[in-house]
Amino acid sequence: MQGKAVIGILALQGAFVEHETALRKISSQIKVCPLLVRTLDDLAKCDGLIVPGGESTTIALLANLAGLLQPLREFTKTKPVWGTCAGAILLAEAVENPKKGGQELLNGMTLTVARNGWGPQVDSFEAPLIVEGLQDPHNAFTGIFIRAPVITAINSSPDQPPMRVIARLPLGVVPKSASTPIDNEDDPRRIVAVQQGNHLLTTFHPELTKDGRFHEYFVRMCVVPFLSC
Ligand SMILES: NC(=O)CC[C@H](N)C(=O)O
């Protein structure tokens, strides 16, 4: 890569335009070129890929129809991929409660999620998150959770890079909609942002804020793989 990073955004359904807008606002020494990905040719141009929030079953269905599902899995094996919300579900290796008919996954990170883990749309909430590795890390990042998945297990895998938890929900703001109370510091449901090798997962929507620090973080991952490991 010579001073230019092509960051793809899977543009089949969901909040892909918001990611594109956020990437366009990044000022860095590297020229960031966002690319909406709908075809194999688009995917082949990307140095990294964002899988946006939306509806995970619909995104998987449309990817399958576009002949992109298997190529996306291959891409995920070697390239940086960031999944937000529905995209986080797709990036996981297992879903506890798939929709009837099943859920295709990209199998990029060794963790298990539960869809809609904090309840329906009306239980959407915001939480101040301290995120390790962001610029100005003591300045909380506003996590916006909309029918967000919950991480229910981090699965060990000796042949995969270590799982690095970079943000947890503060205990005080765990939503009332949690199926059982979260009073244990180590409850995996508190984990809301995690990096494993060149994969990044956020169960919330950084693209819906004006704060570009997560997009900068991912661009850094694409430019210098494993920089922040
Ligand atoms: N905001 C979102 O991306 C919601 C994700 C949605 N609940 C799903 O299962 O795909």
Short mmCIF file of C-alpha atoms and ligand atoms in Angstrom, two decimals:
data_model
loop_
_atom_site.label_atom_id
_atom_site.label_comp_id
_atom_site.label_asym_id
_atom_site.label_seq_id
_atom_site.Cartn_x
_atom_site.Cartn_y
_atom_site.Cartn_z
CA MET A 1 0.00 0.00 0.00
CA GLN A 2 1.55 3.32 -0.99
CA GLY A 3 0.02 6.09 1.06
CA LYS A 4 -3.51 5.05 0.19
CA ALA A 5 -5.94 2.67 1.90
CA VAL A 6 -9.07 1.44 0.15
CA ILE A 7 -11.57 0.69 2.91
CA GLY A 8 -14.58 -1.23 1.63
CA ILE A 9 -18.00 -1.01 3.23
CA LEU A 10 -20.35 -3.88 2.46
CA ALA A 11 -23.24 -1.98 0.90
CA LEU A 12 -26.08 -4.49 0.61
CA GLN A 13 -28.30 -3.33 3.48
CA GLY A 14 -28.00 -1.24 6.62
CA ALA A 15 -25.93 1.76 7.73
CA PHE A 16 -23.25 1.70 5.02
CA VAL A 17 -23.61 5.37 3.97
CA GLU A 18 -22.95 6.51 7.54
CA HIS A 19 -19.65 4.57 7.57
CA GLU A 20 -18.70 6.07 4.22
CA THR A 21 -19.37 9.58 5.56
CA ALA A 22 -17.32 8.87 8.69
CA LEU A 23 -14.37 7.56 6.64
CA ARG A 24 -14.45 10.66 4.40
CA LYS A 25 -13.98 12.86 7.46
CA ILE A 26 -10.77 11.16 8.60
CA SER A 27 -7.71 13.27 8.14
CA SER A 28 -4.61 11.14 8.23
CA GLN A 29 -1.26 10.94 6.52
CA ILE A 30 -2.67 8.02 4.58
CA LYS A 31 -5.28 8.84 1.94
CA VAL A 32 -8.42 6.92 2.91
CA CYS A 33 -10.58 5.87 -0.02
CA PRO A 34 -13.97 4.48 1.06
CA LEU A 35 -15.52 2.05 -1.43
CA LEU A 36 -19.08 0.72 -1.32
CA VAL A 37 -18.78 -3.02 -1.94
CA ARG A 38 -21.50 -4.82 -3.91
CA THR A 39 -19.53 -7.06 -6.26
CA LEU A 40 -16.50 -9.34 -6.32
CA ASP A 41 -14.59 -6.70 -8.30
CA ASP A 42 -15.25 -4.15 -5.55
CA LEU A 43 -14.11 -6.57 -2.87
CA ALA A 44 -10.88 -7.34 -4.72
CA LYS A 45 -9.87 -3.66 -4.49
CA CYS A 46 -10.16 -3.44 -0.68
CA ASP A 47 -7.36 -3.32 1.88
CA GLY A 48 -9.95 -3.76 4.64
CA LEU A 49 -13.72 -4.07 4.97
CA ILE A 50 -16.45 -2.75 7.25
CA VAL A 51 -19.58 -4.90 7.65
CA PRO A 52 -22.22 -2.42 8.82
CA GLY A 53 -25.16 -2.64 11.18
CA GLY A 54 -28.57 -3.46 9.77
CA GLU A 55 -30.16 -6.89 9.76
CA SER A 56 -27.68 -9.73 9.87
CA THR A 57 -29.95 -12.29 8.23
CA THR A 58 -30.80 -9.91 5.37
CA ILE A 59 -27.15 -8.94 4.81
CA ALA A 60 -26.16 -12.63 4.68
CA LEU A 61 -29.04 -13.45 2.33
CA LEU A 62 -28.16 -10.62 -0.05
CA ALA A 63 -24.45 -11.50 0.09
CA ASN A 64 -25.35 -15.05 -0.86
CA LEU A 65 -27.53 -13.86 -3.77
CA ALA A 66 -24.68 -11.62 -4.97
CA GLY A 67 -22.24 -14.56 -4.88
CA LEU A 68 -20.28 -12.73 -2.18
CA LEU A 69 -20.69 -14.96 0.86
CA GLN A 70 -17.81 -17.34 0.22
CA PRO A 71 -15.50 -14.59 -1.15
CA LEU A 72 -16.24 -12.58 2.01
CA ARG A 73 -15.22 -15.59 4.12
CA GLU A 74 -12.00 -15.88 2.14
CA PHE A 75 -11.35 -12.14 2.48
CA THR A 76 -11.94 -12.39 6.24
CA LYS A 77 -9.28 -15.10 6.56
CA THR A 78 -6.47 -12.70 5.65
CA LYS A 79 -7.64 -9.06 5.59
CA PRO A 80 -8.77 -6.57 8.24
CA VAL A 81 -12.53 -6.67 8.82
CA TRP A 82 -14.61 -4.59 11.23
CA GLY A 83 -18.17 -5.67 12.07
CA THR A 84 -20.57 -3.22 13.75
CA CYS A 85 -23.78 -4.51 15.36
CA ALA A 86 -25.34 -6.77 12.66
CA GLY A 87 -21.85 -6.86 11.14
CA ALA A 88 -20.53 -8.03 14.52
CA ILE A 89 -22.96 -10.94 14.39
CA LEU A 90 -21.71 -11.87 10.93
CA LEU A 91 -18.10 -11.72 12.09
CA ALA A 92 -18.69 -14.14 14.98
CA GLU A 93 -18.18 -17.90 14.77
CA ALA A 94 -21.46 -18.76 16.51
CA VAL A 95 -24.89 -17.26 17.22
CA GLU A 96 -26.86 -18.60 20.16
CA ASN A 97 -30.27 -17.65 18.86
CA PRO A 98 -30.25 -17.58 15.04
CA LYS A 99 -33.43 -16.67 13.20
CA LYS A 100 -35.56 -19.55 11.96
CA GLY A 101 -33.92 -20.70 8.75
CA GLY A 102 -30.42 -20.21 10.13
CA GLN A 103 -27.76 -17.54 10.00
CA GLU A 104 -24.77 -17.61 7.66
CA LEU A 105 -21.59 -16.26 9.30
CA LEU A 106 -18.15 -15.12 8.18
CA ASN A 107 -16.55 -16.98 11.07
CA GLY A 108 -13.90 -14.33 11.63
CA MET A 109 -13.67 -14.22 15.43
CA THR A 110 -13.76 -16.98 18.01
CA LEU A 111 -16.66 -15.72 20.05
CA THR A 112 -20.38 -16.41 20.47
CA VAL A 113 -23.10 -13.76 20.32
CA ALA A 114 -26.82 -13.59 21.04
CA ARG A 115 -28.90 -11.44 18.68
CA ASN A 116 -30.99 -8.62 20.16
CA GLY A 117 -29.38 -9.36 23.51
CA TRP A 118 -30.55 -6.10 25.11
CA GLY A 119 -34.11 -6.38 23.84
CA PRO A 120 -36.01 -4.71 20.98
CA GLN A 121 -35.67 -1.25 19.38
CA VAL A 122 -37.47 0.49 22.27
CA ASP A 123 -34.72 -0.69 24.63
CA SER A 124 -32.02 1.11 22.58
CA PHE A 125 -29.60 2.96 24.83
CA GLU A 126 -26.36 4.94 24.93
CA ALA A 127 -23.39 4.34 27.19
CA PRO A 128 -20.11 6.19 27.79
CA LEU A 129 -17.26 3.83 26.91
CA ILE A 130 -13.60 4.07 27.78
CA VAL A 131 -11.87 2.41 24.85
CA GLU A 132 -8.29 1.21 25.01
CA GLY A 133 -6.26 2.21 21.97
CA LEU A 134 -8.41 5.12 20.72
CA GLN A 135 -6.85 8.54 20.47
CA ASP A 136 -7.48 10.49 23.68
CA PRO A 137 -8.57 7.24 25.43
CA HIS A 138 -9.75 8.91 28.66
CA ASN A 139 -12.37 10.82 26.74
CA ALA A 140 -15.38 8.46 26.71
CA PHE A 141 -16.75 7.31 23.35
CA THR A 142 -20.56 7.31 23.15
CA GLY A 143 -21.72 3.78 22.36
CA ILE A 144 -25.12 3.72 20.63
CA PHE A 145 -26.80 0.33 21.08
CA ILE A 146 -29.75 -0.47 18.82
CA ARG A 147 -31.10 -4.04 19.02
CA ALA A 148 -27.48 -4.85 19.67
CA PRO A 149 -26.03 -8.32 19.95
CA VAL A 150 -24.51 -9.41 23.23
CA ILE A 151 -21.26 -11.35 23.46
CA THR A 152 -22.06 -14.43 25.50
CA ALA A 153 -18.73 -16.26 25.28
CA ILE A 154 -15.15 -15.71 24.22
CA ASN A 155 -14.08 -19.09 22.88
CA SER A 156 -10.51 -20.17 23.27
CA SER A 157 -8.62 -21.11 20.15
CA PRO A 158 -4.88 -21.80 20.35
CA ASP A 159 -4.38 -21.30 16.60
CA GLN A 160 -6.03 -17.85 16.55
CA PRO A 161 -4.57 -14.52 17.75
CA PRO A 162 -5.49 -13.53 21.32
CA MET A 163 -8.78 -11.77 21.93
CA ARG A 164 -8.18 -8.23 23.13
CA VAL A 165 -11.15 -6.66 24.91
CA ILE A 166 -10.94 -2.92 24.30
CA ALA A 167 -14.23 -1.73 25.81
CA ARG A 168 -16.73 -2.93 28.41
CA LEU A 169 -20.04 -1.48 29.48
CA PRO A 170 -19.62 0.33 32.78
CA LEU A 171 -21.49 -1.72 35.42
CA GLY A 172 -23.72 1.24 36.28
CA VAL A 173 -25.22 1.53 32.79
CA VAL A 174 -26.00 -2.09 32.02
CA PRO A 175 -29.54 -1.86 30.63
CA LYS A 176 -32.54 -3.11 32.55
CA SER A 177 -33.42 -5.27 29.56
CA ALA A 178 -30.51 -7.66 30.37
CA SER A 179 -32.03 -11.13 30.73
CA THR A 180 -30.34 -11.54 34.12
CA PRO A 181 -28.63 -8.78 36.10
CA ILE A 182 -24.97 -8.13 35.37
CA ASP A 183 -23.20 -7.59 38.65
CA ASN A 184 -20.06 -9.57 37.95
CA GLU A 185 -17.13 -7.57 36.56
CA ASP A 186 -16.13 -10.51 34.33
CA ASP A 187 -19.54 -11.15 32.78
CA PRO A 188 -18.80 -11.47 29.01
CA ARG A 189 -22.00 -9.53 28.28
CA ARG A 190 -20.15 -6.38 29.38
CA ILE A 191 -17.72 -6.76 26.44
CA VAL A 192 -18.77 -4.42 23.65
CA ALA A 193 -15.59 -3.89 21.61
CA VAL A 194 -12.92 -6.47 20.91
CA GLN A 195 -10.03 -6.98 18.54
CA GLN A 196 -8.65 -10.35 17.48
CA GLY A 197 -5.67 -10.07 15.14
CA ASN A 198 -6.84 -7.93 12.23
CA HIS A 199 -10.53 -8.22 13.11
CA LEU A 200 -12.46 -5.63 15.07
CA LEU A 201 -15.94 -6.05 16.50
CA THR A 202 -18.19 -3.42 18.07
CA THR A 203 -21.70 -4.35 19.18
CA PHE A 204 -22.72 -0.68 18.90
CA HIS A 205 -22.77 1.95 16.13
CA PRO A 206 -19.71 4.29 16.02
CA GLU A 207 -20.83 5.53 12.59
CA LEU A 208 -23.90 7.17 14.17
CA THR A 209 -21.77 9.55 16.25
CA LYS A 210 -19.67 12.48 15.04
CA ASP A 211 -16.67 10.95 16.81
CA GLY A 212 -14.33 9.49 14.17
CA ARG A 213 -11.91 7.77 16.55
CA PHE A 214 -13.12 4.21 15.88
CA HIS A 215 -12.85 4.75 12.12
CA GLU A 216 -9.32 6.06 12.63
CA TYR A 217 -8.54 3.01 14.76
CA PHE A 218 -9.71 0.67 11.99
CA VAL A 219 -7.84 2.57 9.29
CA ARG A 220 -4.67 2.17 11.38
CA MET A 221 -5.36 -1.59 11.55
CA CYS A 222 -5.64 -1.68 7.76
CA VAL A 223 -2.49 0.34 7.18
CA VAL A 224 -0.24 -1.34 9.70
CA PRO A 225 -1.67 -4.79 10.40
CA PHE A 226 -1.48 -5.79 14.03
CA LEU A 227 -0.19 -2.30 14.95
CA SER A 228 -2.31 -2.17 18.08
CA CYS A 229 -1.91 -5.81 19.19
N1 LIG B 1 -28.58 -2.34 14.80
C1 LIG B 1 -28.34 -3.52 14.29
O1 LIG B 1 -27.45 -3.73 13.48
C2 LIG B 1 -29.28 -4.58 14.75
C3 LIG B 1 -28.81 -6.00 14.47
C4 LIG B 1 -30.01 -6.92 14.39
N2 LIG B 1 -30.62 -7.09 15.67
C5 LIG B 1 -29.61 -8.27 13.81
O2 LIG B 1 -29.82 -9.25 14.39
O3 LIG B 1 -29.06 -8.33 12.77
#
